[in-house]
Amino acid sequence: MNRVLSSSFYKHCNRAIHQTIPKHRNETQLQTAGPVASLIKSRSVIRFRGPDTVKFLQGLLTNDIRKFGEPIGDKTANFPTPNVPTTSDTTGTGPASDPNQPFELFADVDASVLDELLATFTKYRLRSKVEIDNVASEFSCWQRYGSGPSANSSDVEEPEAASVGWGAGEDGAAMSSSSEAPLIEADKETDEQNYLMWRIEKGVAEGSIEIPKGEAMPLEYNLVGLNAISFDKGCYVGQELIARTHHRGVIRKRLVPLRFQDNDGKEVIDKVIPGSEVVNRESGKKAGLVTTALGCRGLGLLRLEEALKGSTALSIQGQEDVKVVASKPDWWPSDWLQDLQQHTAFA
């Protein structure tokens, strides 16, 4: 998954957006279509520039901004996700490879909290020599995604992880298009809703609605597996809580993909809304919450011992005829469940 920032001039180019790719596609179509791309209207772009840019962001974001200074390759694909008050997830690109050029770093952010983000960054800037600008009118965000992980991925043990999240392998076409129009064939551009469906299928949350600002625990939303958190970068706002949770070694709740079905196993569409409680009908215990819903699919923050034990007893609270089937994404590191199983057995 590669995100590209491109000049808004090009988003007005005529494209055959829906000639061969339907506006809304089902899961099978998304899996077999190969790489496609969507203009992500739900994201805006902030530009940081100035001699203190890296130092400034290094003290606010969970990831290691210094890695942007390394040569282009898999190492620089670790896009940052902030954990500062009132902010949401952020992905970024930069800096320029030419040391003689002014230092700039671009971040695409949740458009619904753009003003809050700008205010927060400005509050923390103090005397730092960094300019913080809203450049949403000059740049737009494109997301390239779909089947086919990078052949150059260095992640041998967890190959599926290479094609998912902010830490995906580099895509030469996407990288080369960052200053021009994305190199996307006309019949490969598709609606943003398809990107949402793809994320749901992969179990990846995005934005301040899916990752509640001021409430979400980054580890429960699998941001470690998405290369969004560094545990050796040093101090930043919120580091203590994240580090303490990580070193305990056990995350009991995680975000997982969901399917909604009736009692006959048939998919039910548009019957579930975000915020719905997931319960175990047999025990009466609450398993978690639905965070995102689209058609017959969704994301949910569930207790793993309930979600992944193969039980058919999960349903929506107050809608006992809507069964919930949770699954483990292929890209999850194998030790996540091993740690939980060992801790459970010990307890």
CSV table of C-alpha atoms in Angstrom, one decimal:
chain,number,residue,atom,x,y,z
A,1,MET,CA,0.0,0.0,0.0
A,2,ASN,CA,1.6,3.2,-1.1
A,3,ARG,CA,0.3,6.7,-0.6
A,4,VAL,CA,1.2,9.4,-3.1
A,5,LEU,CA,0.9,13.2,-2.7
A,6,SER,CA,0.3,14.8,-6.1
A,7,SER,CA,-0.4,18.3,-7.2
A,8,SER,CA,-4.1,19.1,-7.3
A,9,PHE,CA,-3.7,20.3,-10.8
A,10,TYR,CA,-3.7,16.8,-12.0
A,11,LYS,CA,-6.9,15.7,-10.2
A,12,HIS,CA,-8.8,17.6,-12.9
A,13,CYS,CA,-7.4,15.4,-15.7
A,14,ASN,CA,-10.1,13.5,-17.5
A,15,ARG,CA,-10.0,9.8,-16.4
A,16,ALA,CA,-12.2,6.9,-17.3
A,17,ILE,CA,-12.9,6.3,-13.7
A,18,HIS,CA,-15.6,3.8,-14.0
A,19,GLN,CA,-15.2,2.4,-17.6
A,20,THR,CA,-14.0,-1.0,-16.5
A,21,ILE,CA,-14.0,-0.8,-12.7
A,22,PRO,CA,-17.4,-0.5,-11.1
A,23,LYS,CA,-17.9,2.3,-8.6
A,24,HIS,CA,-18.4,-0.2,-5.8
A,25,ARG,CA,-16.8,-3.6,-6.0
A,26,ASN,CA,-17.2,-6.7,-4.0
A,27,GLU,CA,-14.5,-8.5,-2.1
A,28,THR,CA,-13.6,-11.0,-4.8
A,29,GLN,CA,-13.2,-8.2,-7.4
A,30,LEU,CA,-10.9,-6.2,-5.2
A,31,GLN,CA,-8.7,-9.3,-4.5
A,32,THR,CA,-8.3,-10.2,-8.2
A,33,ALA,CA,-8.2,-6.7,-9.8
A,34,GLY,CA,-4.4,-6.2,-9.2
A,35,PRO,CA,-3.1,-2.8,-8.1
A,36,VAL,CA,-5.7,0.0,-8.3
A,37,ALA,CA,-5.7,3.5,-7.1
A,38,SER,CA,-8.2,5.9,-5.5
A,39,LEU,CA,-8.2,9.7,-4.9
A,40,ILE,CA,-8.6,9.9,-1.1
A,41,LYS,CA,-10.8,12.9,-0.6
A,42,SER,CA,-11.0,12.2,3.2
A,43,ARG,CA,-7.4,13.1,3.6
A,44,SER,CA,-5.7,16.6,3.6
A,45,VAL,CA,-2.1,17.6,3.3
A,46,ILE,CA,0.1,19.5,5.7
A,47,ARG,CA,3.6,20.7,4.8
A,48,PHE,CA,6.4,21.1,7.4
A,49,ARG,CA,9.6,22.9,6.4
A,50,GLY,CA,12.5,24.5,8.2
A,51,PRO,CA,15.7,23.5,9.9
A,52,ASP,CA,13.9,22.2,13.1
A,53,THR,CA,11.4,20.1,11.2
A,54,VAL,CA,12.8,16.7,12.2
A,55,LYS,CA,13.5,17.6,15.8
A,56,PHE,CA,10.0,19.1,16.1
A,57,LEU,CA,8.2,16.1,14.8
A,58,GLN,CA,10.5,13.6,16.5
A,59,GLY,CA,9.1,14.8,19.9
A,60,LEU,CA,5.5,14.5,18.9
A,61,LEU,CA,5.1,11.4,16.7
A,62,THR,CA,5.3,7.7,17.6
A,63,ASN,CA,7.6,6.9,14.7
A,64,ASP,CA,11.2,7.7,14.0
A,65,ILE,CA,11.2,10.7,11.7
A,66,ARG,CA,15.0,10.5,11.3
A,67,LYS,CA,14.6,7.5,9.0
A,68,PHE,CA,13.3,9.9,6.4
A,69,GLY,CA,16.9,10.9,5.9
A,70,GLU,CA,18.0,7.4,4.9
A,71,PRO,CA,18.2,6.4,1.2
A,72,ILE,CA,14.9,5.6,-0.5
A,73,GLY,CA,14.0,2.0,0.1
A,74,ASP,CA,12.0,-0.2,2.5
A,75,LYS,CA,13.5,1.7,5.5
A,76,THR,CA,11.8,4.9,4.6
A,77,ALA,CA,8.4,3.3,4.3
A,78,ASN,CA,7.8,3.7,8.0
A,79,PHE,CA,5.2,6.5,7.9
A,80,PRO,CA,4.5,8.2,11.2
A,81,THR,CA,1.4,8.0,13.3
A,82,PRO,CA,1.1,10.7,16.0
A,83,ASN,CA,0.0,10.2,19.6
A,84,VAL,CA,-0.4,13.8,20.6
A,85,PRO,CA,-3.6,15.2,22.1
A,86,THR,CA,-6.5,15.9,19.6
A,87,THR,CA,-4.7,14.4,16.7
A,88,SER,CA,-5.4,11.5,14.4
A,89,ASP,CA,-3.3,9.2,12.2
A,90,THR,CA,-0.8,10.8,9.9
A,91,THR,CA,1.2,9.4,7.0
A,92,GLY,CA,4.0,11.3,5.3
A,93,THR,CA,6.6,11.6,2.6
A,94,GLY,CA,9.9,13.4,2.4
A,95,PRO,CA,12.5,14.9,2.8
A,96,ALA,CA,14.0,15.6,-0.6
A,97,SER,CA,17.2,13.7,-1.4
A,98,ASP,CA,19.0,16.9,-2.5
A,99,PRO,CA,20.7,18.4,0.6
A,100,ASN,CA,20.9,21.8,-1.2
A,101,GLN,CA,17.1,22.0,-1.4
A,102,PRO,CA,15.0,23.5,1.4
A,103,PHE,CA,13.9,20.8,3.8
A,104,GLU,CA,10.3,19.9,3.4
A,105,LEU,CA,8.1,17.1,4.8
A,106,PHE,CA,4.6,16.4,3.6
A,107,ALA,CA,2.0,14.6,5.8
A,108,ASP,CA,-1.4,13.5,4.7
A,109,VAL,CA,-3.9,13.7,7.6
A,110,ASP,CA,-7.5,13.1,8.4
A,111,ALA,CA,-9.4,16.0,6.7
A,112,SER,CA,-12.1,16.0,9.3
A,113,VAL,CA,-9.6,17.1,12.0
A,114,LEU,CA,-7.3,19.3,9.9
A,115,ASP,CA,-8.0,22.5,11.8
A,116,GLU,CA,-7.4,20.7,15.1
A,117,LEU,CA,-4.2,19.2,13.9
A,118,LEU,CA,-2.9,22.6,12.7
A,119,ALA,CA,-3.8,24.2,16.0
A,120,THR,CA,-2.1,21.4,17.9
A,121,PHE,CA,1.1,21.4,15.9
A,122,THR,CA,1.2,25.2,16.2
A,123,LYS,CA,0.8,25.0,20.0
A,124,TYR,CA,3.7,22.6,20.3
A,125,ARG,CA,5.9,24.6,17.9
A,126,LEU,CA,7.0,27.3,20.5
A,127,ARG,CA,10.3,28.6,19.2
A,128,SER,CA,11.1,25.8,16.8
A,129,LYS,CA,12.2,26.9,13.4
A,130,VAL,CA,9.5,25.1,11.4
A,131,GLU,CA,6.7,26.4,9.2
A,132,ILE,CA,3.4,24.5,9.3
A,133,ASP,CA,1.2,25.0,6.3
A,134,ASN,CA,-2.2,23.7,5.1
A,135,VAL,CA,-1.4,22.8,1.4
A,136,ALA,CA,-4.6,20.9,0.7
A,137,SER,CA,-5.5,23.3,-2.1
A,138,GLU,CA,-2.2,22.5,-3.8
A,139,PHE,CA,-1.9,18.7,-3.2
A,140,SER,CA,-4.2,15.7,-3.2
A,141,CYS,CA,-3.7,12.2,-1.8
A,142,TRP,CA,-3.8,9.1,-4.0
A,143,GLN,CA,-3.8,5.6,-2.6
A,144,ARG,CA,-2.4,2.7,-4.6
A,145,TYR,CA,-3.5,-0.7,-3.3
A,146,GLY,CA,-4.6,-4.2,-4.2
A,147,SER,CA,-3.1,-7.6,-4.8
A,148,GLY,CA,0.6,-8.2,-5.3
A,149,PRO,CA,3.0,-7.4,-2.5
A,150,SER,CA,6.3,-5.9,-3.4
A,151,ALA,CA,8.8,-8.4,-4.8
A,152,ASN,CA,11.6,-6.5,-3.1
A,153,SER,CA,10.2,-6.8,0.4
A,154,SER,CA,12.7,-7.7,3.0
A,155,ASP,CA,10.1,-9.2,5.3
A,156,VAL,CA,10.6,-12.9,4.7
A,157,GLU,CA,9.0,-14.2,7.9
A,158,GLU,CA,5.8,-12.2,7.5
A,159,PRO,CA,5.4,-11.7,3.7
A,160,GLU,CA,1.8,-10.6,3.9
A,161,ALA,CA,2.8,-7.6,6.0
A,162,ALA,CA,4.8,-6.2,3.1
A,163,SER,CA,1.7,-5.4,1.2
A,164,VAL,CA,-0.3,-3.8,4.0
A,165,GLY,CA,-0.1,-0.6,6.0
A,166,TRP,CA,2.3,2.3,6.3
A,167,GLY,CA,5.3,0.0,6.3
A,168,ALA,CA,4.6,-1.5,2.9
A,169,GLY,CA,7.4,-2.1,0.4
A,170,GLU,CA,8.3,0.8,-1.9
A,171,ASP,CA,6.5,1.0,-5.2
A,172,GLY,CA,8.7,2.7,-7.8
A,173,ALA,CA,5.8,4.0,-9.9
A,174,ALA,CA,4.1,5.5,-6.9
A,175,MET,CA,7.3,7.1,-5.6
A,176,SER,CA,8.2,8.5,-9.0
A,177,SER,CA,4.8,10.1,-9.3
A,178,SER,CA,4.9,12.1,-6.1
A,179,SER,CA,5.7,15.3,-7.9
A,180,GLU,CA,3.5,14.7,-10.9
A,181,ALA,CA,0.3,12.9,-11.8
A,182,PRO,CA,0.1,9.4,-10.3
A,183,LEU,CA,1.1,6.8,-12.9
A,184,ILE,CA,-2.3,5.1,-13.0
A,185,GLU,CA,-4.0,3.6,-16.0
A,186,ALA,CA,-7.4,5.0,-16.7
A,187,ASP,CA,-9.1,1.7,-16.0
A,188,LYS,CA,-7.3,1.2,-12.7
A,189,GLU,CA,-8.7,4.3,-10.9
A,190,THR,CA,-11.6,3.5,-8.6
A,191,ASP,CA,-13.9,4.9,-6.0
A,192,GLU,CA,-12.5,5.7,-2.5
A,193,GLN,CA,-15.2,3.4,-1.0
A,194,ASN,CA,-13.3,0.5,-2.6
A,195,TYR,CA,-10.2,1.5,-0.6
A,196,LEU,CA,-12.3,1.5,2.5
A,197,MET,CA,-13.5,-2.0,1.7
A,198,TRP,CA,-9.9,-3.1,1.1
A,199,ARG,CA,-8.8,-1.7,4.4
A,200,ILE,CA,-11.6,-3.4,6.2
A,201,GLU,CA,-10.7,-6.7,4.6
A,202,LYS,CA,-7.1,-6.3,5.7
A,203,GLY,CA,-8.0,-5.1,9.2
A,204,VAL,CA,-6.5,-1.6,8.9
A,205,ALA,CA,-8.1,1.4,10.6
A,206,GLU,CA,-7.5,5.0,9.5
A,207,GLY,CA,-8.7,8.4,10.6
A,208,SER,CA,-10.0,9.9,13.9
A,209,ILE,CA,-13.4,8.1,13.7
A,210,GLU,CA,-11.9,4.6,13.3
A,211,ILE,CA,-9.0,5.4,15.7
A,212,PRO,CA,-10.7,7.6,18.3
A,213,LYS,CA,-8.5,10.6,19.2
A,214,GLY,CA,-7.6,10.8,22.8
A,215,GLU,CA,-9.0,7.4,23.5
A,216,ALA,CA,-7.4,4.8,21.3
A,217,MET,CA,-4.5,2.7,22.5
A,218,PRO,CA,-2.2,2.5,19.4
A,219,LEU,CA,-1.1,-1.1,20.2
A,220,GLU,CA,-4.7,-2.3,20.2
A,221,TYR,CA,-5.2,-0.9,16.7
A,222,ASN,CA,-2.2,-2.9,15.5
A,223,LEU,CA,0.0,0.1,14.7
A,224,VAL,CA,3.1,-1.8,15.7
A,225,GLY,CA,2.5,-4.3,13.0
A,226,LEU,CA,2.0,-1.4,10.5
A,227,ASN,CA,5.4,0.0,11.3
A,228,ALA,CA,3.9,3.1,12.8
A,229,ILE,CA,5.6,3.0,16.2
A,230,SER,CA,9.3,3.0,17.1
A,231,PHE,CA,10.4,1.7,20.5
A,232,ASP,CA,14.0,2.9,20.3
A,233,LYS,CA,13.6,6.5,19.1
A,234,GLY,CA,13.6,8.2,22.5
A,235,CYS,CA,11.0,10.4,24.2
A,236,TYR,CA,7.8,11.8,22.6
A,237,VAL,CA,4.4,12.9,23.9
A,238,GLY,CA,2.6,9.8,25.2
A,239,GLN,CA,5.6,7.5,25.0
A,240,GLU,CA,5.4,6.2,28.6
A,241,LEU,CA,2.0,4.6,28.3
A,242,ILE,CA,2.8,3.0,24.9
A,243,ALA,CA,6.1,1.6,26.0
A,244,ARG,CA,4.7,0.2,29.3
A,245,THR,CA,1.9,-1.5,27.4
A,246,HIS,CA,4.3,-2.9,24.9
A,247,HIS,CA,6.7,-4.3,27.4
A,248,ARG,CA,4.0,-6.1,29.4
A,249,GLY,CA,3.9,-8.3,26.3
A,250,VAL,CA,0.2,-9.1,26.1
A,251,ILE,CA,-2.5,-7.1,24.2
A,252,ARG,CA,-5.9,-8.6,25.1
A,253,LYS,CA,-7.9,-6.6,22.6
A,254,ARG,CA,-7.2,-5.9,19.0
A,255,LEU,CA,-8.8,-4.5,15.9
A,256,VAL,CA,-10.0,-7.4,13.7
A,257,PRO,CA,-12.0,-7.7,10.4
A,258,LEU,CA,-15.6,-8.7,10.8
A,259,ARG,CA,-18.3,-10.3,8.7
A,260,PHE,CA,-22.0,-10.0,9.4
A,261,GLN,CA,-24.2,-13.0,8.7
A,262,ASP,CA,-27.7,-14.3,9.4
A,263,ASN,CA,-28.4,-17.5,11.2
A,264,ASP,CA,-28.1,-19.4,7.9
A,265,GLY,CA,-24.6,-18.1,7.3
A,266,LYS,CA,-25.7,-15.6,4.6
A,267,GLU,CA,-24.3,-12.1,4.6
A,268,VAL,CA,-26.5,-9.4,5.8
A,269,ILE,CA,-26.0,-5.9,4.4
A,270,ASP,CA,-26.3,-2.5,6.1
A,271,LYS,CA,-27.7,-4.0,9.3
A,272,VAL,CA,-24.8,-2.9,11.6
A,273,ILE,CA,-23.6,0.5,12.5
A,274,PRO,CA,-20.4,1.7,14.2
A,275,GLY,CA,-20.6,1.6,18.0
A,276,SER,CA,-22.7,-1.6,18.0
A,277,GLU,CA,-21.7,-3.9,20.9
A,278,VAL,CA,-20.6,-7.5,20.0
A,279,VAL,CA,-21.6,-10.0,22.6
A,280,ASN,CA,-21.3,-13.8,23.2
A,281,ARG,CA,-24.8,-15.1,23.2
A,282,GLU,CA,-23.9,-18.2,25.2
A,283,SER,CA,-22.0,-16.5,28.0
A,284,GLY,CA,-23.7,-13.1,27.9
A,285,LYS,CA,-20.2,-11.4,28.0
A,286,LYS,CA,-19.4,-8.4,26.0
A,287,ALA,CA,-16.7,-9.1,23.4
A,288,GLY,CA,-16.1,-5.6,22.1
A,289,LEU,CA,-17.4,-2.9,19.7
A,290,VAL,CA,-17.9,-2.5,16.0
A,291,THR,CA,-15.7,0.5,15.0
A,292,THR,CA,-16.4,0.6,11.2
A,293,ALA,CA,-19.1,-0.9,9.1
A,294,LEU,CA,-19.6,-1.1,5.3
A,295,GLY,CA,-22.2,-3.4,3.8
A,296,CYS,CA,-21.7,-6.9,5.3
A,297,ARG,CA,-18.2,-6.2,6.5
A,298,GLY,CA,-16.7,-4.2,9.4
A,299,LEU,CA,-13.9,-3.7,11.8
A,300,GLY,CA,-14.2,-4.3,15.5
A,301,LEU,CA,-12.1,-3.8,18.7
A,302,LEU,CA,-12.6,-7.2,20.3
A,303,ARG,CA,-11.2,-9.3,23.1
A,304,LEU,CA,-9.0,-11.9,21.2
A,305,GLU,CA,-10.0,-14.8,23.4
A,306,GLU,CA,-13.6,-14.3,22.3
A,307,ALA,CA,-12.9,-13.2,18.7
A,308,LEU,CA,-10.6,-15.8,17.4
A,309,LYS,CA,-11.6,-19.0,19.2
A,310,GLY,CA,-13.9,-20.1,16.4
A,311,SER,CA,-17.1,-19.5,18.3
A,312,THR,CA,-20.3,-19.1,16.4
A,313,ALA,CA,-22.0,-17.4,19.4
A,314,LEU,CA,-20.9,-13.8,18.7
A,315,SER,CA,-23.7,-11.5,17.7
A,316,ILE,CA,-24.7,-7.8,17.7
A,317,GLN,CA,-26.3,-6.7,21.0
A,318,GLY,CA,-30.1,-6.2,20.4
A,319,GLN,CA,-29.8,-7.9,17.0
A,320,GLU,CA,-29.4,-11.6,17.9
A,321,ASP,CA,-30.2,-12.6,14.3
A,322,VAL,CA,-27.0,-10.9,13.1
A,323,LYS,CA,-24.0,-13.1,13.7
A,324,VAL,CA,-20.5,-11.7,13.9
A,325,VAL,CA,-17.6,-13.7,12.4
A,326,ALA,CA,-14.1,-12.3,13.3
A,327,SER,CA,-10.9,-13.3,11.5
A,328,LYS,CA,-7.1,-12.8,11.9
A,329,PRO,CA,-5.4,-10.8,9.1
A,330,ASP,CA,-2.7,-12.7,7.3
A,331,TRP,CA,-0.2,-9.9,7.9
A,332,TRP,CA,-0.3,-10.1,11.7
A,333,PRO,CA,3.1,-11.2,13.2
A,334,SER,CA,2.8,-14.8,14.4
A,335,ASP,CA,4.0,-14.0,17.9
A,336,TRP,CA,1.0,-11.8,18.7
A,337,LEU,CA,-1.3,-14.8,19.3
A,338,GLN,CA,1.5,-16.9,20.8
A,339,ASP,CA,2.1,-14.3,23.5
A,340,LEU,CA,-1.6,-14.2,24.3
A,341,GLN,CA,-2.0,-18.0,24.4
A,342,GLN,CA,1.1,-18.4,26.7
A,343,HIS,CA,-0.2,-15.7,29.1
A,344,THR,CA,-3.7,-17.3,29.1
A,345,ALA,CA,-2.3,-20.7,29.8
A,346,PHE,CA,-0.1,-19.4,32.6
A,347,ALA,CA,-3.1,-17.5,34.2
